[in-house]
Short mmCIF file of C-alpha atoms in Angstrom, two decimals:
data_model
loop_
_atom_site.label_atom_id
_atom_site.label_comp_id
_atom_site.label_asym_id
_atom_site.label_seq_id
_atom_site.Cartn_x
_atom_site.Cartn_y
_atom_site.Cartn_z
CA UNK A 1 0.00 0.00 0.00
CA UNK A 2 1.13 3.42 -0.81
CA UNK A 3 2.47 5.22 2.05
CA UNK A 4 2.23 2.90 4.54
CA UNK A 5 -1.34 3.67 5.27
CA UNK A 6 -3.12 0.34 6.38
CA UNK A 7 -7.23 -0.12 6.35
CA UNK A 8 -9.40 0.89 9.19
CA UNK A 9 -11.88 -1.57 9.82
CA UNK A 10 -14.95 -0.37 10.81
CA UNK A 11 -17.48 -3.41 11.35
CA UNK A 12 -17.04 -5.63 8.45
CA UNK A 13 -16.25 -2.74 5.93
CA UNK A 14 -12.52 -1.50 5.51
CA UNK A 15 -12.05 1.61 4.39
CA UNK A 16 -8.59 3.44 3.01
CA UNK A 17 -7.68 6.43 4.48
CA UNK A 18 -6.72 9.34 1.60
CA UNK A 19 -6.51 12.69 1.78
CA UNK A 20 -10.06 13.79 1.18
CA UNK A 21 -11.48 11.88 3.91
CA UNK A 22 -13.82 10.72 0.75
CA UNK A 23 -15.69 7.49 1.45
CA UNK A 24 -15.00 4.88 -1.46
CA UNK A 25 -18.05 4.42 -3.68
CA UNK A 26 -18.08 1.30 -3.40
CA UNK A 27 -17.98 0.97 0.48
CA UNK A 28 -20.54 3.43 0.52
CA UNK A 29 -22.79 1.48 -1.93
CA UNK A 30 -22.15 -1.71 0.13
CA UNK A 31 -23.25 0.01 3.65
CA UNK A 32 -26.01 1.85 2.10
CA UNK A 33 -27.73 -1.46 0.26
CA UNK A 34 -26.49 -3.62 3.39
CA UNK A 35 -29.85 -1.86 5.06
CA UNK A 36 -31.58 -4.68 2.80
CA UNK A 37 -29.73 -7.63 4.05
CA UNK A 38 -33.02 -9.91 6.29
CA UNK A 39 -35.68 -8.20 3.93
CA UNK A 40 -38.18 -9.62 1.74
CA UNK A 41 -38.54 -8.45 -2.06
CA UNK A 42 -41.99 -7.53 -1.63
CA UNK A 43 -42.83 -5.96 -5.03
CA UNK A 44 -41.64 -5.32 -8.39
CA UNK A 45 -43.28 -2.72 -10.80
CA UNK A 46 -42.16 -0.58 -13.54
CA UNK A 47 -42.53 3.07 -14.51
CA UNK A 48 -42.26 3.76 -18.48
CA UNK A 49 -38.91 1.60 -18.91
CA UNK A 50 -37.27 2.54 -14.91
CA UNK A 51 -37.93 -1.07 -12.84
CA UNK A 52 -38.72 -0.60 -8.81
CA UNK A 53 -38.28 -3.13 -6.47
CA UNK A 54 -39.96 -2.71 -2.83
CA UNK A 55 -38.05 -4.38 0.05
CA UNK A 56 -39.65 -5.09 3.18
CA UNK A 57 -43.66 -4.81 4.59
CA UNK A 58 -45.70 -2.73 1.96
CA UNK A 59 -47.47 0.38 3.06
CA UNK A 60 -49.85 1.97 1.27
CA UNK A 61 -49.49 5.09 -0.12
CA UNK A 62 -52.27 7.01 -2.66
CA UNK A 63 -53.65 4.32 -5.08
CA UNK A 64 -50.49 1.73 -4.62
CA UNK A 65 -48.36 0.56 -1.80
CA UNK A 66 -44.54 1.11 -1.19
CA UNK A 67 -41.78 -1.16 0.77
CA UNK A 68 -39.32 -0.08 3.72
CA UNK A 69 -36.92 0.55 0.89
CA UNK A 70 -37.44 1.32 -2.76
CA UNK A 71 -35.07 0.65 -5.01
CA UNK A 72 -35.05 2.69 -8.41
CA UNK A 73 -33.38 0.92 -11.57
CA UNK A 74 -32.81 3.09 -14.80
CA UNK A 75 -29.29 1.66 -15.75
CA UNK A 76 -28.63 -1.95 -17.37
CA UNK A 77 -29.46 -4.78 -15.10
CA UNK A 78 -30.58 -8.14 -15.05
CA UNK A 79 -31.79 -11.49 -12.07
CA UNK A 80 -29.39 -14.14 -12.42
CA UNK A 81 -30.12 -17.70 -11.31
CA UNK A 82 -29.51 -21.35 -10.85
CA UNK A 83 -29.89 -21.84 -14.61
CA UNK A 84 -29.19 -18.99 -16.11
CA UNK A 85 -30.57 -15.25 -16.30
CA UNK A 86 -34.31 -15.04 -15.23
CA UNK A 87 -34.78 -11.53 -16.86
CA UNK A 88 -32.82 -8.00 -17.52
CA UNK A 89 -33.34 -4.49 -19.06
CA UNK A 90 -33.35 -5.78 -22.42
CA UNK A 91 -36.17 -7.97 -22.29
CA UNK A 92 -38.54 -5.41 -21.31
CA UNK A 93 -38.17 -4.54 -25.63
CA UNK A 94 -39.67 -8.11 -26.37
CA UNK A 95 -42.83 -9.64 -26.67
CA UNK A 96 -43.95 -11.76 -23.94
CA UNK A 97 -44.69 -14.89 -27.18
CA UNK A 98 -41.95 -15.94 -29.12
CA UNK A 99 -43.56 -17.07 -31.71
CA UNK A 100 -45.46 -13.90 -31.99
CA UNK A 101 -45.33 -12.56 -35.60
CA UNK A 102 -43.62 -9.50 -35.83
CA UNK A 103 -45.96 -6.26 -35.89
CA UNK A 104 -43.80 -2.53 -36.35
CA UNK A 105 -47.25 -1.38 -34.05
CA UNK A 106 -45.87 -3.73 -31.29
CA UNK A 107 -45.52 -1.50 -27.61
CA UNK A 108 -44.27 -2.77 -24.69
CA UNK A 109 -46.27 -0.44 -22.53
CA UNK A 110 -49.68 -1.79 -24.56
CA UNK A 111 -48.47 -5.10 -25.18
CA UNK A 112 -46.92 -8.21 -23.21
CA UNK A 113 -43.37 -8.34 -22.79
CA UNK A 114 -41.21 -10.81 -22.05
CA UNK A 115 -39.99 -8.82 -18.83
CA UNK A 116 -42.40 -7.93 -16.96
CA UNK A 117 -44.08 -11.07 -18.00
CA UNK A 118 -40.74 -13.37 -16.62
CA UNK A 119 -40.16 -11.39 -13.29
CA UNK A 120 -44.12 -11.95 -12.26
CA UNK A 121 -43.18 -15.54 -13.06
CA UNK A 122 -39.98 -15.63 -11.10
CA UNK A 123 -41.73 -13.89 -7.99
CA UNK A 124 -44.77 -16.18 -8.40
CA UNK A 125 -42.66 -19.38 -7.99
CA UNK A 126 -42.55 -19.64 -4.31
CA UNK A 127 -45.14 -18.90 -1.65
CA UNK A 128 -42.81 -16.88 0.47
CA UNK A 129 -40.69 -14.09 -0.97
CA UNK A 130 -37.34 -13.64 -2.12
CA UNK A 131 -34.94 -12.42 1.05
CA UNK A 132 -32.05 -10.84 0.66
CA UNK A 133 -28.79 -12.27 1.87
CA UNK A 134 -25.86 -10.01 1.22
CA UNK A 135 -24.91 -7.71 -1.26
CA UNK A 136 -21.52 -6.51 -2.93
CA UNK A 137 -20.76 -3.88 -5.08
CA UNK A 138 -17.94 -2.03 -7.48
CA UNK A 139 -16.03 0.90 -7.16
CA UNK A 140 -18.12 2.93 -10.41
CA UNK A 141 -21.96 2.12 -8.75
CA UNK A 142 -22.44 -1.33 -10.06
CA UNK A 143 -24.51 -3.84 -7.31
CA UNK A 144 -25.11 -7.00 -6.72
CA UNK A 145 -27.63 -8.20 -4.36
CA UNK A 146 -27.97 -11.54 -3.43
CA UNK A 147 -31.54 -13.65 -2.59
CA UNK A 148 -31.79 -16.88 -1.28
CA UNK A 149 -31.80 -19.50 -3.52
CA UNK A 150 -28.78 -18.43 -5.32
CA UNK A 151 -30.57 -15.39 -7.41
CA UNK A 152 -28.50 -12.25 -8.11
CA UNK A 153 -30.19 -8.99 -9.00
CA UNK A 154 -27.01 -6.73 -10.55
CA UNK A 155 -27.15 -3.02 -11.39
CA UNK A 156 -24.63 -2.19 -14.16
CA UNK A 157 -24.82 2.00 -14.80
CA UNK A 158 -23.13 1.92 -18.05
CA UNK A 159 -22.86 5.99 -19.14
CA UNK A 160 -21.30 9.42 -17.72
CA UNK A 161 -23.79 10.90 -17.78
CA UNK A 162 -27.99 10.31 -16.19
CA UNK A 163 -29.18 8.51 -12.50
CA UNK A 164 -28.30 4.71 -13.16
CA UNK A 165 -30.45 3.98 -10.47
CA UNK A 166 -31.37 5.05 -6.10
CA UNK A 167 -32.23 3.62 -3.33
CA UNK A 168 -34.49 5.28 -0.27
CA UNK A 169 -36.85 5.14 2.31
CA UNK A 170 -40.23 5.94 0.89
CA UNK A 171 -42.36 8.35 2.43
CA UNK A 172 -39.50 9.23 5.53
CA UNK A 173 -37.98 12.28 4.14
CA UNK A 174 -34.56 10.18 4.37
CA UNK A 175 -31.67 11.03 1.85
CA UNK A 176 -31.71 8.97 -1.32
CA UNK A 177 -28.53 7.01 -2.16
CA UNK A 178 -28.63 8.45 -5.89
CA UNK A 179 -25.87 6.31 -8.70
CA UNK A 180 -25.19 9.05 -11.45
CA UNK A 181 -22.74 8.68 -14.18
CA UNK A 182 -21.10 5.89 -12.30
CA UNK A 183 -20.50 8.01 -9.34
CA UNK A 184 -22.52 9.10 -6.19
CA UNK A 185 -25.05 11.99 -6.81
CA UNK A 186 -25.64 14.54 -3.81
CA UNK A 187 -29.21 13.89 -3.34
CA UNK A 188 -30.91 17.01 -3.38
CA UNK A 189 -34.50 16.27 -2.80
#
C-alpha cells in the first residue's frame, strides 16, 4: 500500500484512508444497500422503462403501496439464477410470445413483454418471498444483491452521464442514495 497507510476496519467494511477523507463508492454502496440484508422483495413494478423493487412490509401510499426501501433501476441490469438469467433491461423490448409474428405497431407499454411477464413468473414461484442475503458492489456504482436461492439482481450504470439507479426510504424524508454517471449523486430532494 502506498504510504504505509493500512485499512481501518470499521465493522465488516474497511475503508482506506486518503486525503479527502472521501468514502469509497463502493464501500458506501455496500453500507447503504447492506440496510436490505433480512428483507423480503416484496414488489416489483415498472414506470415507463425505470424497474422498482420494494423491500420489506408494503405500506400503502395514494392508489399503490410502497416497501421499507425502494429501489429505483434506470441503468442496465438483469436477475441471475440457478440456470441462467431469469430476466434483464433488455427484455422489457420483447414480446412476452416468441412465436409472436412480428408487428412494427408492437408496444411494450400496450403489449406483453417478455420482462415484466418473466419477473411476475420468477416472484410467483414460491409462496414466500425472495430475502435478501448479502450484497456486494464495485467501485463505479455497479450492485449486486444476493436472494436466497442463489438469485442475483445486478445493477450495471453503463454511461457518464444520467441517475443509473437510487435507493431510499419511501415516504421518511430520508436522503436517497442516488448512482449518477457511475458516481454518487448529492441527493438534493
Amino acid at each position: 500500500m502506498k504510504g504505509g497507510t493500512t485499512p481501518l476496519c470499521t465493522g465488516s467494511l474497511k475503508v482506506m484512508p486518503d486525503d479527502s477523507t472521501r468514502f469509497p463508492i463502493r464501500q458506501h454502496v455496500i453500507a447503504s444497500l447492506s440496510q436490505l440484508i433480512g428483507l423480503p422483495l416484496t414488489a416489483a413494478r415498472r414506470a415507463a422503462d425505470m424497474r422498482t423493487f420494494q423491500f420489506g412490509r408494503l405500506s400503502p401510499v395514494g392508489r399503490g403501496s410502497v416497501g421499507i426501501f425502494a429501489l429505483h433501476v434506470s441503468c442496465p441490469w438483469r436477475i441471475e439464477g440457478p440456470h441462467g438469467i431469469v430476466t434483464g433491461r433488455l427484455d422489457l423490448w420483447e414480446p412476452a410470445n416468441d412465436g409472436a409474428p412480428f408487428d412494427e405497431k408492437w408496444d411494450y407499454e400496450s403489449s406483453p413483454n417478455l420482462q415484466d411477464a418473466r419477473l411476475q413468473s420468477w416472484l410467483a414461484r414460491e409462496k414466500s418471498p425472495r430475502i435478501v442475503t448479502s450484497v456486494d458492489a464495485d467501485e463505479y456504482g455497479g450492485a449486486a444483491i444476493t436472494f436466497d436461492q442463489g438469485f442475483v439482481l445486478r445493477l450495471f450504470p453503463a454511461g457518464t452521464r444520467g441517475e443509473d439507479w437510487r435507493l431510499f426510504q419511501p415516504k421518511t424524508g430520508a436522503p436517497h442514495l442516488v448512482i449518477s454517471g457511475g458516481g454518487i449523486e448529492a441527493d438534493e430532494e
